[in-house]
PDB file of C-alpha atoms in Angstrom:
ATOM      1  CA  GLY A1281    -134.441 199.882 -13.352  1.00  0.00           C
ATOM      2  CA  GLN A1282    -132.075 198.347 -15.831  1.00  0.00           C
ATOM      3  CA  ASN A1283    -132.651 197.112 -19.363  1.00  0.00           C
ATOM      4  CA  ILE A1284    -130.096 195.518 -21.644  1.00  0.00           C
ATOM      5  CA  ASP A1285    -130.744 194.554 -25.256  1.00  0.00           C
ATOM      6  CA  GLN A1286    -128.625 192.504 -27.617  1.00  0.00           C
ATOM      7  CA  PRO A1287    -129.417 190.376 -30.673  1.00  0.00           C
ATOM      8  CA  THR A1288    -130.500 186.823 -29.951  1.00  0.00           C
ATOM      9  CA  GLU A1289    -128.456 185.038 -32.592  1.00  0.00           C
ATOM     10  CA  MET A1290    -125.730 185.753 -35.127  1.00  0.00           C
ATOM     11  CA  THR A1291    -123.813 183.652 -37.603  1.00  0.00           C
ATOM     12  CA  ALA A1292    -120.415 184.285 -39.131  1.00  0.00           C
ATOM     13  CA  THR A1293    -117.732 182.550 -41.143  1.00  0.00           C
ATOM     14  CA  GLU A1294    -114.429 181.301 -39.825  1.00  0.00           C
ATOM     15  CA  GLY A1295    -111.735 183.948 -40.309  1.00  0.00           C
ATOM     16  CA  ALA A1296    -114.228 186.790 -40.592  1.00  0.00           C
ATOM     17  CA  ILE A1297    -115.029 189.699 -38.257  1.00  0.00           C
ATOM     18  CA  VAL A1298    -118.276 189.995 -36.317  1.00  0.00           C
ATOM     19  CA  GLN A1299    -119.684 192.841 -34.234  1.00  0.00           C
ATOM     20  CA  ILE A1300    -122.169 192.148 -31.449  1.00  0.00           C
ATOM     21  CA  ASN A1301    -124.108 195.202 -30.321  1.00  0.00           C
ATOM     22  CA  CYS A1302    -125.570 195.953 -26.924  1.00  0.00           C
ATOM     23  CA  THR A1303    -127.732 198.824 -25.748  1.00  0.00           C
ATOM     24  CA  TYR A1304    -128.402 199.484 -22.115  1.00  0.00           C
ATOM     25  CA  GLN A1305    -130.443 201.683 -19.833  1.00  0.00           C
ATOM     26  CA  THR A1306    -129.263 201.594 -16.271  1.00  0.00           C
ATOM     27  CA  SER A1307    -129.216 203.710 -13.167  1.00  0.00           C
ATOM     28  CA  GLY A1308    -125.945 204.124 -11.322  1.00  0.00           C
ATOM     29  CA  PHE A1309    -123.934 202.909 -14.313  1.00  0.00           C
ATOM     30  CA  ASN A1310    -120.501 201.722 -13.295  1.00  0.00           C
ATOM     31  CA  GLY A1311    -119.163 199.982 -16.350  1.00  0.00           C
ATOM     32  CA  LEU A1312    -120.052 197.583 -19.134  1.00  0.00           C
ATOM     33  CA  PHE A1313    -118.834 194.001 -19.241  1.00  0.00           C
ATOM     34  CA  TRP A1314    -118.708 191.320 -21.882  1.00  0.00           C
ATOM     35  CA  TYR A1315    -118.602 187.655 -20.956  1.00  0.00           C
ATOM     36  CA  GLN A1316    -118.325 184.540 -23.093  1.00  0.00           C
ATOM     37  CA  GLN A1317    -120.330 181.460 -22.196  1.00  0.00           C
ATOM     38  CA  HIS A1318    -120.123 178.081 -23.881  1.00  0.00           C
ATOM     39  CA  ALA A1319    -123.234 175.946 -23.531  1.00  0.00           C
ATOM     40  CA  GLY A1320    -123.584 174.517 -20.043  1.00  0.00           C
ATOM     41  CA  GLU A1321    -120.425 176.170 -18.806  1.00  0.00           C
ATOM     42  CA  ALA A1322    -119.606 179.131 -16.593  1.00  0.00           C
ATOM     43  CA  PRO A1323    -119.383 182.613 -18.097  1.00  0.00           C
ATOM     44  CA  THR A1324    -115.829 183.853 -18.499  1.00  0.00           C
ATOM     45  CA  PHE A1325    -114.745 187.488 -18.497  1.00  0.00           C
ATOM     46  CA  LEU A1326    -113.791 189.061 -21.819  1.00  0.00           C
ATOM     47  CA  SER A1327    -113.687 192.817 -21.361  1.00  0.00           C
ATOM     48  CA  TYR A1328    -114.659 195.829 -19.300  1.00  0.00           C
ATOM     49  CA  ASN A1329    -115.333 199.431 -20.372  1.00  0.00           C
ATOM     50  CA  VAL A1330    -116.089 202.278 -18.033  1.00  0.00           C
ATOM     51  CA  LEU A1331    -114.840 205.175 -20.172  1.00  0.00           C
ATOM     52  CA  ASP A1332    -115.905 205.966 -23.719  1.00  0.00           C
ATOM     53  CA  GLY A1333    -113.803 204.420 -26.422  1.00  0.00           C
ATOM     54  CA  LEU A1334    -112.304 201.219 -27.639  1.00  0.00           C
ATOM     55  CA  GLU A1335    -110.502 198.633 -25.528  1.00  0.00           C
ATOM     56  CA  GLU A1336    -108.487 196.102 -27.500  1.00  0.00           C
ATOM     57  CA  LYS A1337    -107.387 192.744 -26.198  1.00  0.00           C
ATOM     58  CA  GLY A1338    -105.988 190.411 -28.801  1.00  0.00           C
ATOM     59  CA  ARG A1339    -108.669 189.267 -31.233  1.00  0.00           C
ATOM     60  CA  PHE A1340    -111.387 190.828 -29.097  1.00  0.00           C
ATOM     61  CA  SER A1341    -112.195 194.542 -28.774  1.00  0.00           C
ATOM     62  CA  SER A1342    -114.987 196.302 -26.947  1.00  0.00           C
ATOM     63  CA  PHE A1343    -116.379 199.796 -27.439  1.00  0.00           C
ATOM     64  CA  LEU A1344    -118.476 201.985 -25.184  1.00  0.00           C
ATOM     65  CA  SER A1345    -120.470 205.161 -25.686  1.00  0.00           C
ATOM     66  CA  ARG A1346    -121.990 206.210 -22.386  1.00  0.00           C
ATOM     67  CA  SER A1347    -123.969 209.079 -23.892  1.00  0.00           C
ATOM     68  CA  LYS A1348    -125.671 206.662 -26.280  1.00  0.00           C
ATOM     69  CA  GLY A1349    -125.982 203.765 -23.851  1.00  0.00           C
ATOM     70  CA  TYR A1350    -124.271 201.601 -26.453  1.00  0.00           C
ATOM     71  CA  SER A1351    -121.505 199.058 -26.560  1.00  0.00           C
ATOM     72  CA  TYR A1352    -120.229 196.514 -29.014  1.00  0.00           C
ATOM     73  CA  LEU A1353    -117.929 193.527 -28.916  1.00  0.00           C
ATOM     74  CA  LEU A1354    -115.773 193.002 -31.988  1.00  0.00           C
ATOM     75  CA  LEU A1355    -114.352 189.568 -32.681  1.00  0.00           C
ATOM     76  CA  LYS A1356    -111.679 189.293 -35.358  1.00  0.00           C
ATOM     77  CA  GLU A1357    -110.191 186.288 -37.145  1.00  0.00           C
ATOM     78  CA  LEU A1358    -113.070 184.140 -36.000  1.00  0.00           C
ATOM     79  CA  GLN A1359    -112.341 180.574 -35.004  1.00  0.00           C
ATOM     80  CA  MET A1360    -114.734 177.668 -34.600  1.00  0.00           C
ATOM     81  CA  LYS A1361    -114.125 177.734 -30.854  1.00  0.00           C
ATOM     82  CA  ASP A1362    -115.619 181.245 -30.743  1.00  0.00           C
ATOM     83  CA  SER A1363    -119.045 179.668 -31.208  1.00  0.00           C
ATOM     84  CA  ALA A1364    -120.654 180.557 -27.884  1.00  0.00           C
ATOM     85  CA  SER A1365    -123.037 182.972 -26.244  1.00  0.00           C
ATOM     86  CA  TYR A1366    -121.776 186.491 -25.604  1.00  0.00           C
ATOM     87  CA  LEU A1367    -123.290 188.242 -22.634  1.00  0.00           C
ATOM     88  CA  CYS A1368    -123.430 191.989 -22.227  1.00  0.00           C
ATOM     89  CA  ALA A1369    -123.697 193.121 -18.596  1.00  0.00           C
ATOM     90  CA  SER A1370    -124.015 196.458 -16.875  1.00  0.00           C
ATOM     91  CA  SER A1371    -122.516 197.136 -13.486  1.00  0.00           C
ATOM     92  CA  ASP A1372    -124.643 198.910 -10.885  1.00  0.00           C
ATOM     93  CA  ARG A1373    -122.646 201.238  -8.669  1.00  0.00           C
ATOM     94  CA  GLY A1374    -125.402 201.323  -6.113  1.00  0.00           C
ATOM     95  CA  GLY A1375    -125.486 197.567  -5.916  1.00  0.00           C
ATOM     96  CA  TYR A1376    -121.903 196.914  -4.916  1.00  0.00           C
ATOM     97  CA  ASN A1377    -121.017 196.066  -8.472  1.00  0.00           C
ATOM     98  CA  LYS A1378    -123.783 193.581  -9.078  1.00  0.00           C
ATOM     99  CA  LEU A1379    -123.972 192.793 -12.776  1.00  0.00           C
ATOM    100  CA  ILE A1380    -127.229 192.797 -14.690  1.00  0.00           C
ATOM    101  CA  PHE A1381    -126.956 190.643 -17.790  1.00  0.00           C
ATOM    102  CA  GLY A1382    -128.621 190.814 -21.138  1.00  0.00           C
ATOM    103  CA  ALA A1383    -130.141 187.628 -22.545  1.00  0.00           C
ATOM    104  CA  GLY A1384    -126.987 186.940 -24.545  1.00  0.00           C
ATOM    105  CA  THR A1385    -126.156 186.643 -28.231  1.00  0.00           C
ATOM    106  CA  ARG A1386    -125.627 183.122 -29.512  1.00  0.00           C
ATOM    107  CA  LEU A1387    -122.860 183.205 -32.134  1.00  0.00           C
ATOM    108  CA  ALA A1388    -122.424 180.332 -34.555  1.00  0.00           C
ATOM    109  CA  VAL A1389    -119.166 180.263 -36.514  1.00  0.00           C
ATOM    110  CA  HIS A1390    -119.267 178.207 -39.709  1.00  0.00           C
ATOM    111  CA  PRO A1391    -116.337 176.891 -41.770  1.00  0.00           C
TER     112      PRO A1391
ATOM    113  CA  ASP B 551    -110.448 177.354 -13.058  1.00  0.00           C
ATOM    114  CA  SER B 552    -111.998 180.530 -11.633  1.00  0.00           C
ATOM    115  CA  GLY B 553    -111.313 179.581  -8.017  1.00  0.00           C
ATOM    116  CA  VAL B 554    -115.028 179.603  -7.177  1.00  0.00           C
ATOM    117  CA  THR B 555    -116.301 176.210  -6.047  1.00  0.00           C
ATOM    118  CA  GLN B 556    -119.906 175.112  -6.213  1.00  0.00           C
ATOM    119  CA  THR B 557    -121.480 171.914  -4.945  1.00  0.00           C
ATOM    120  CA  PRO B 558    -123.264 169.826  -5.939  1.00  0.00           C
ATOM    121  CA  LYS B 559    -122.620 169.956  -9.671  1.00  0.00           C
ATOM    122  CA  HIS B 560    -125.805 168.085 -10.454  1.00  0.00           C
ATOM    123  CA  LEU B 561    -128.933 167.560  -8.388  1.00  0.00           C
ATOM    124  CA  ILE B 562    -132.169 165.788  -9.250  1.00  0.00           C
ATOM    125  CA  THR B 563    -135.121 166.077  -6.927  1.00  0.00           C
ATOM    126  CA  ALA B 564    -138.905 166.051  -6.862  1.00  0.00           C
ATOM    127  CA  THR B 565    -141.450 168.828  -6.723  1.00  0.00           C
ATOM    128  CA  GLY B 566    -142.148 170.084  -3.230  1.00  0.00           C
ATOM    129  CA  GLN B 567    -138.689 169.217  -1.970  1.00  0.00           C
ATOM    130  CA  ARG B 568    -135.995 171.496  -0.570  1.00  0.00           C
ATOM    131  CA  VAL B 569    -132.340 171.704  -1.632  1.00  0.00           C
ATOM    132  CA  THR B 570    -129.281 173.631  -0.572  1.00  0.00           C
ATOM    133  CA  LEU B 571    -126.613 174.788  -2.997  1.00  0.00           C
ATOM    134  CA  ARG B 572    -123.212 175.696  -1.669  1.00  0.00           C
ATOM    135  CA  CYS B 573    -120.593 178.133  -2.907  1.00  0.00           C
ATOM    136  CA  SER B 574    -117.039 178.849  -1.804  1.00  0.00           C
ATOM    137  CA  PRO B 575    -115.721 182.131  -3.242  1.00  0.00           C
ATOM    138  CA  ARG B 576    -112.198 182.801  -4.417  1.00  0.00           C
ATOM    139  CA  SER B 577    -109.727 183.306  -1.626  1.00  0.00           C
ATOM    140  CA  GLY B 578    -109.933 186.935  -0.500  1.00  0.00           C
ATOM    141  CA  ASP B 579    -113.197 187.745  -2.266  1.00  0.00           C
ATOM    142  CA  LEU B 580    -115.782 189.277   0.034  1.00  0.00           C
ATOM    143  CA  SER B 581    -118.763 189.489  -2.324  1.00  0.00           C
ATOM    144  CA  VAL B 582    -120.860 186.531  -3.417  1.00  0.00           C
ATOM    145  CA  TYR B 583    -123.568 186.676  -6.063  1.00  0.00           C
ATOM    146  CA  TRP B 584    -126.181 184.095  -7.047  1.00  0.00           C
ATOM    147  CA  TYR B 585    -127.620 183.865 -10.541  1.00  0.00           C
ATOM    148  CA  GLN B 586    -130.220 181.580 -12.086  1.00  0.00           C
ATOM    149  CA  GLN B 587    -130.029 180.516 -15.719  1.00  0.00           C
ATOM    150  CA  SER B 588    -132.944 178.583 -17.146  1.00  0.00           C
ATOM    151  CA  LEU B 589    -132.606 176.697 -20.424  1.00  0.00           C
ATOM    152  CA  ASP B 590    -131.593 179.037 -23.231  1.00  0.00           C
ATOM    153  CA  GLN B 591    -132.174 182.040 -20.991  1.00  0.00           C
ATOM    154  CA  GLY B 592    -129.920 184.783 -19.734  1.00  0.00           C
ATOM    155  CA  LEU B 593    -128.467 185.058 -16.269  1.00  0.00           C
ATOM    156  CA  GLN B 594    -131.040 186.310 -13.787  1.00  0.00           C
ATOM    157  CA  PHE B 595    -129.615 188.029 -10.731  1.00  0.00           C
ATOM    158  CA  LEU B 596    -130.978 186.597  -7.494  1.00  0.00           C
ATOM    159  CA  ILE B 597    -129.064 188.013  -4.556  1.00  0.00           C
ATOM    160  CA  GLN B 598    -125.714 189.437  -3.448  1.00  0.00           C
ATOM    161  CA  TYR B 599    -123.846 189.272  -0.159  1.00  0.00           C
ATOM    162  CA  TYR B 600    -120.858 191.271   0.960  1.00  0.00           C
ATOM    163  CA  ASN B 601    -118.836 190.138   3.974  1.00  0.00           C
ATOM    164  CA  GLY B 602    -121.809 188.362   5.470  1.00  0.00           C
ATOM    165  CA  GLU B 603    -124.443 191.006   4.811  1.00  0.00           C
ATOM    166  CA  GLU B 604    -127.102 191.070   2.131  1.00  0.00           C
ATOM    167  CA  ARG B 605    -126.365 193.946  -0.276  1.00  0.00           C
ATOM    168  CA  ALA B 606    -128.693 193.595  -3.215  1.00  0.00           C
ATOM    169  CA  LYS B 607    -131.714 191.558  -4.121  1.00  0.00           C
ATOM    170  CA  GLY B 608    -133.017 190.720  -7.565  1.00  0.00           C
ATOM    171  CA  ASN B 609    -136.040 188.728  -8.637  1.00  0.00           C
ATOM    172  CA  ILE B 610    -135.587 186.108  -5.975  1.00  0.00           C
ATOM    173  CA  LEU B 611    -138.678 184.125  -5.061  1.00  0.00           C
ATOM    174  CA  GLU B 612    -139.870 184.031  -1.463  1.00  0.00           C
ATOM    175  CA  ARG B 613    -139.345 180.256  -1.565  1.00  0.00           C
ATOM    176  CA  PHE B 614    -135.631 180.935  -2.040  1.00  0.00           C
ATOM    177  CA  SER B 615    -133.268 182.218   0.612  1.00  0.00           C
ATOM    178  CA  ALA B 616    -129.540 182.625   0.963  1.00  0.00           C
ATOM    179  CA  GLN B 617    -126.888 183.500   3.466  1.00  0.00           C
ATOM    180  CA  GLN B 618    -123.164 184.134   3.656  1.00  0.00           C
ATOM    181  CA  PHE B 619    -121.297 182.669   6.590  1.00  0.00           C
ATOM    182  CA  PRO B 620    -118.345 184.118   8.578  1.00  0.00           C
ATOM    183  CA  ASP B 621    -115.917 182.049   6.522  1.00  0.00           C
ATOM    184  CA  LEU B 622    -117.475 183.762   3.451  1.00  0.00           C
ATOM    185  CA  HIS B 623    -118.970 180.664   1.885  1.00  0.00           C
ATOM    186  CA  SER B 624    -122.586 181.017   0.862  1.00  0.00           C
ATOM    187  CA  GLU B 625    -125.604 178.786   0.598  1.00  0.00           C
ATOM    188  CA  LEU B 626    -128.708 179.163  -1.536  1.00  0.00           C
ATOM    189  CA  ASN B 627    -131.764 177.370  -0.183  1.00  0.00           C
ATOM    190  CA  LEU B 628    -134.582 176.481  -2.553  1.00  0.00           C
ATOM    191  CA  SER B 629    -137.793 175.158  -1.024  1.00  0.00           C
ATOM    192  CA  SER B 630    -141.192 173.931  -2.209  1.00  0.00           C
ATOM    193  CA  LEU B 631    -139.546 173.217  -5.527  1.00  0.00           C
ATOM    194  CA  GLU B 632    -141.512 173.502  -8.739  1.00  0.00           C
ATOM    195  CA  LEU B 633    -140.777 172.189 -12.223  1.00  0.00           C
ATOM    196  CA  GLY B 634    -139.927 175.721 -13.319  1.00  0.00           C
ATOM    197  CA  ASP B 635    -137.104 175.924 -10.823  1.00  0.00           C
ATOM    198  CA  SER B 636    -135.064 173.557 -12.961  1.00  0.00           C
ATOM    199  CA  ALA B 637    -132.064 175.598 -14.023  1.00  0.00           C
ATOM    200  CA  LEU B 638    -128.364 176.192 -13.705  1.00  0.00           C
ATOM    201  CA  TYR B 639    -127.567 178.126 -10.553  1.00  0.00           C
ATOM    202  CA  PHE B 640    -124.325 180.052 -10.703  1.00  0.00           C
ATOM    203  CA  CYS B 641    -122.404 181.554  -7.870  1.00  0.00           C
ATOM    204  CA  ALA B 642    -119.877 184.292  -8.537  1.00  0.00           C
ATOM    205  CA  SER B 643    -117.487 186.222  -6.378  1.00  0.00           C
ATOM    206  CA  SER B 644    -115.598 189.473  -6.629  1.00  0.00           C
ATOM    207  CA  VAL B 645    -113.156 191.431  -4.534  1.00  0.00           C
ATOM    208  CA  ARG B 646    -113.823 194.919  -3.325  1.00  0.00           C
ATOM    209  CA  THR B 647    -110.804 197.098  -2.767  1.00  0.00           C
ATOM    210  CA  SER B 648    -110.457 200.540  -1.248  1.00  0.00           C
ATOM    211  CA  GLY B 649    -109.067 201.742  -4.548  1.00  0.00           C
ATOM    212  CA  GLY B 650    -112.078 200.538  -6.428  1.00  0.00           C
ATOM    213  CA  ASN B 651    -112.212 197.634  -8.795  1.00  0.00           C
ATOM    214  CA  THR B 652    -113.645 196.699 -12.118  1.00  0.00           C
ATOM    215  CA  GLY B 653    -116.290 194.614 -10.452  1.00  0.00           C
ATOM    216  CA  GLU B 654    -115.318 191.621 -12.534  1.00  0.00           C
ATOM    217  CA  LEU B 655    -117.199 188.568 -11.381  1.00  0.00           C
ATOM    218  CA  PHE B 656    -115.590 185.147 -11.308  1.00  0.00           C
ATOM    219  CA  PHE B 657    -118.129 182.392 -11.820  1.00  0.00           C
ATOM    220  CA  GLY B 658    -118.250 178.887 -10.480  1.00  0.00           C
ATOM    221  CA  GLU B 659    -119.160 176.019 -12.767  1.00  0.00           C
ATOM    222  CA  GLY B 660    -122.732 176.048 -11.569  1.00  0.00           C
ATOM    223  CA  SER B 661    -125.135 173.625  -9.960  1.00  0.00           C
ATOM    224  CA  ARG B 662    -127.566 172.037 -12.383  1.00  0.00           C
ATOM    225  CA  LEU B 663    -130.890 171.461 -10.648  1.00  0.00           C
ATOM    226  CA  THR B 664    -133.502 169.210 -12.213  1.00  0.00           C
ATOM    227  CA  VAL B 665    -136.929 169.090 -10.596  1.00  0.00           C
ATOM    228  CA  LEU B 666    -139.083 166.136 -11.659  1.00  0.00           C
TER     229      LEU B 666
END
């Protein structure tokens, strides 16, 4: 089976840095994804990690430790438009890359 | 625009009825996935098709069924609808290459189903 845990809600200040953690337990692990989802809209891809380490992409970075079943998404220079839900998802190799999602972390960015 | 098209965008129906949701994947994508997202909930995996064949099944109710057609579009059929079936239903697609791929899913804008 697969289990993915992430905090339900977080708040941060505009211009600050926030780290959203995710722990996972999956069989046939084939990578860890982060998606952003604004309310009522489609999820959009942010990052993908399959090897241990940090992947940086502009203001967003994602880290993976396979041995610990742990990932985090780091958002820098927060903007109001970053207020959204951030979904951690694990890819299942045995399932033709189906993604199992965590419940999501709702981030509120305040001025 | 992800390139994944879902219709209808909104649907209101009554309990006990049956509806069909349609999804056209991105051009060239062979895999189609269906997810259900209830209010303030995460994405629940329902079912996956690859090139017309069912590949993986999640917590999909027996009242729900799906298929992928030769032209690769997919339909999700929901029958004997209950109030609790009200949700956003997302379709996503991905491409599978011989060299492997990241498995990134591209999501449609969803079909919002309201059961009254």
